[in-house]
Amino acid sequence: MIIQHLKNLYLKIEIHPLTLLYFVLAWIGGYLKWYLSTLMIVCLHELCHLLMAYYFHFEIEKIEILPFGAYLSLHDFYFHSIWQEICVVLAGPCSHFLIYMMILSMHQSIYQEYLLTMNMFIFGFNLLPIYPLDGNRFLGLLLQSVMDLKQSLIWQLKISVLVYCLLFVFYFQTNTIIILCYLFIQQFYLYKFIPDYLRRYYSRIPTFLEFDKVYIHKNIGYRRGYQNYYMKNGQLINQVDMMYQLLETVKL
């Protein structure tokens, strides 16, 4: 069973072409050891996401090795319970405490200081609320737990764009161009993702199990983790009967 999982995982690993370019440039420039060490920290971070996703039986779409890290894509993220998704998201940042202890066990040297610095930098940078960083995903899930699904996604996008603009203004340097360009493109992906996701989510409402908690709406909206009802003309209408009206609200 474990061997089969490893085989399936291997088939889902993709290496971005720029990663190979960075590898060659690092080798030519004589800093391959430092580049691979940084990449290893991010990959260990992503491995913890993966292990938690396996634990909760998420569908692994692919793992892409980027020039400055790795990205785990889950086909059914945002379709599990919110607390399971929060666990998957937080597994990555929590890995840096384990990595920190591993680095401390090494002999004191310039290399150890470099690893400690990079581990702390990756931990802090990843908590920024910019999509697709973990800080943004965690913020989005918190918003979804307390407000309407569509509105929470819109706020997630607004905060992501705002913080990205601040990062661009105060952190634009020659060595950060690739990362900033990547994050810039991802903002458009998030904008496109929201209506696509809402259509898929609302279309699956009839397949959702009954929830213990009930939420009654006066207007059209949807709360994840609740059995949604709608007050209309003095009558309560369940979420299945409101599915098509919810789909009509998808457009941003």
Short mmCIF file of N, CA, C and O in Angstrom, two decimals, residues 131-132 136 150 153-158 160-161 183-199 250-252:
data_model
loop_
_atom_site.label_atom_id
_atom_site.label_comp_id
_atom_site.label_asym_id
_atom_site.label_seq_id
_atom_site.Cartn_x
_atom_site.Cartn_y
_atom_site.Cartn_z
N TYR A 131 -2.13 35.44 -1.75
CA TYR A 131 -2.39 34.18 -2.45
C TYR A 131 -1.21 33.85 -3.36
O TYR A 131 -0.67 34.74 -4.02
N PRO A 132 -0.73 32.59 -3.41
CA PRO A 132 -1.27 31.38 -2.78
C PRO A 132 -0.52 30.97 -1.50
O PRO A 132 -0.45 29.77 -1.20
N ASN A 136 -2.58 33.48 3.35
CA ASN A 136 -3.82 33.85 2.67
C ASN A 136 -4.84 32.73 2.74
O ASN A 136 -6.04 32.99 2.93
N LYS A 150 -19.23 33.52 -0.60
CA LYS A 150 -18.79 34.40 -1.69
C LYS A 150 -18.10 35.65 -1.16
O LYS A 150 -17.03 36.05 -1.65
N LEU A 153 -14.55 34.98 0.06
CA LEU A 153 -13.59 34.83 -1.05
C LEU A 153 -13.22 36.19 -1.63
O LEU A 153 -12.06 36.42 -2.00
N ILE A 154 -14.20 37.09 -1.72
CA ILE A 154 -13.92 38.43 -2.25
C ILE A 154 -12.99 39.18 -1.30
O ILE A 154 -12.04 39.85 -1.74
N TRP A 155 -13.23 39.07 0.00
CA TRP A 155 -12.34 39.71 0.98
C TRP A 155 -10.95 39.09 0.95
O TRP A 155 -9.94 39.79 1.10
N GLN A 156 -10.90 37.78 0.75
CA GLN A 156 -9.61 37.10 0.63
C GLN A 156 -8.81 37.66 -0.53
O GLN A 156 -7.60 37.90 -0.43
N LEU A 157 -9.48 37.90 -1.66
CA LEU A 157 -8.83 38.47 -2.84
C LEU A 157 -8.39 39.91 -2.58
O LEU A 157 -7.26 40.30 -2.92
N LYS A 158 -9.26 40.72 -1.99
CA LYS A 158 -8.93 42.13 -1.73
C LYS A 158 -7.72 42.25 -0.83
O LYS A 158 -6.81 43.07 -1.09
N SER A 160 -5.41 40.03 -0.31
CA SER A 160 -4.24 39.51 -1.01
C SER A 160 -3.64 40.56 -1.94
O SER A 160 -2.41 40.77 -1.95
N VAL A 161 -4.48 41.23 -2.72
CA VAL A 161 -4.00 42.25 -3.66
C VAL A 161 -3.40 43.43 -2.91
O VAL A 161 -2.34 43.96 -3.29
N LEU A 183 3.84 35.95 -7.84
CA LEU A 183 2.72 36.32 -6.98
C LEU A 183 1.73 37.22 -7.72
O LEU A 183 0.51 37.13 -7.50
N PHE A 184 2.24 38.09 -8.59
CA PHE A 184 1.36 38.96 -9.38
C PHE A 184 0.43 38.14 -10.26
O PHE A 184 -0.79 38.40 -10.32
N ILE A 185 0.97 37.14 -10.93
CA ILE A 185 0.16 36.28 -11.80
C ILE A 185 -0.87 35.51 -10.98
O ILE A 185 -2.01 35.31 -11.41
N GLN A 186 -0.47 35.09 -9.78
CA GLN A 186 -1.37 34.31 -8.93
C GLN A 186 -2.59 35.09 -8.49
O GLN A 186 -3.64 34.51 -8.23
N GLN A 187 -2.48 36.41 -8.43
CA GLN A 187 -3.65 37.22 -8.06
C GLN A 187 -4.75 37.10 -9.11
O GLN A 187 -5.94 37.06 -8.80
N PHE A 188 -4.36 37.02 -10.37
CA PHE A 188 -5.33 36.83 -11.45
C PHE A 188 -5.92 35.42 -11.40
O PHE A 188 -7.11 35.23 -11.70
N TYR A 189 -5.09 34.44 -11.01
CA TYR A 189 -5.60 33.08 -10.87
C TYR A 189 -6.66 33.01 -9.77
O TYR A 189 -7.67 32.33 -9.91
N LEU A 190 -6.43 33.73 -8.66
CA LEU A 190 -7.41 33.75 -7.58
C LEU A 190 -8.70 34.41 -8.03
O LEU A 190 -9.80 33.93 -7.73
N TYR A 191 -8.58 35.52 -8.77
CA TYR A 191 -9.77 36.21 -9.29
C TYR A 191 -10.59 35.29 -10.20
O TYR A 191 -11.83 35.27 -10.13
N LYS A 192 -9.90 34.51 -11.02
CA LYS A 192 -10.58 33.59 -11.92
C LYS A 192 -11.11 32.37 -11.16
O LYS A 192 -12.16 31.81 -11.51
N PHE A 193 -10.41 31.97 -10.11
CA PHE A 193 -10.79 30.79 -9.35
C PHE A 193 -12.12 30.97 -8.62
O PHE A 193 -12.92 30.04 -8.54
N ILE A 194 -12.37 32.17 -8.10
CA ILE A 194 -13.54 32.39 -7.25
C ILE A 194 -14.85 32.00 -7.93
O ILE A 194 -15.61 31.18 -7.39
N PRO A 195 -15.19 32.54 -9.11
CA PRO A 195 -16.46 32.14 -9.73
C PRO A 195 -16.47 30.67 -10.16
O PRO A 195 -17.52 30.01 -10.06
N ASP A 196 -15.34 30.15 -10.61
CA ASP A 196 -15.28 28.74 -11.00
C ASP A 196 -15.54 27.84 -9.80
O ASP A 196 -16.28 26.86 -9.90
N TYR A 197 -14.93 28.20 -8.68
CA TYR A 197 -15.12 27.40 -7.46
C TYR A 197 -16.56 27.48 -6.96
O TYR A 197 -17.15 26.46 -6.59
N LEU A 198 -17.13 28.68 -6.96
CA LEU A 198 -18.50 28.83 -6.48
C LEU A 198 -19.48 28.02 -7.32
O LEU A 198 -20.42 27.41 -6.78
N ARG A 199 -19.27 27.99 -8.64
CA ARG A 199 -20.15 27.19 -9.49
C ARG A 199 -20.04 25.71 -9.13
O ARG A 199 -21.06 25.01 -9.05
N VAL A 250 -23.20 33.95 -8.83
CA VAL A 250 -21.77 33.65 -8.89
C VAL A 250 -20.95 34.79 -9.49
O VAL A 250 -19.85 35.08 -9.03
N LYS A 251 -21.45 35.45 -10.51
CA LYS A 251 -20.67 36.47 -11.20
C LYS A 251 -20.19 37.55 -10.25
O LYS A 251 -20.95 38.09 -9.46
N LEU A 252 -18.87 37.88 -10.33
CA LEU A 252 -18.29 38.89 -9.45
C LEU A 252 -18.66 40.30 -9.92
O LEU A 252 -18.81 40.54 -11.10
#
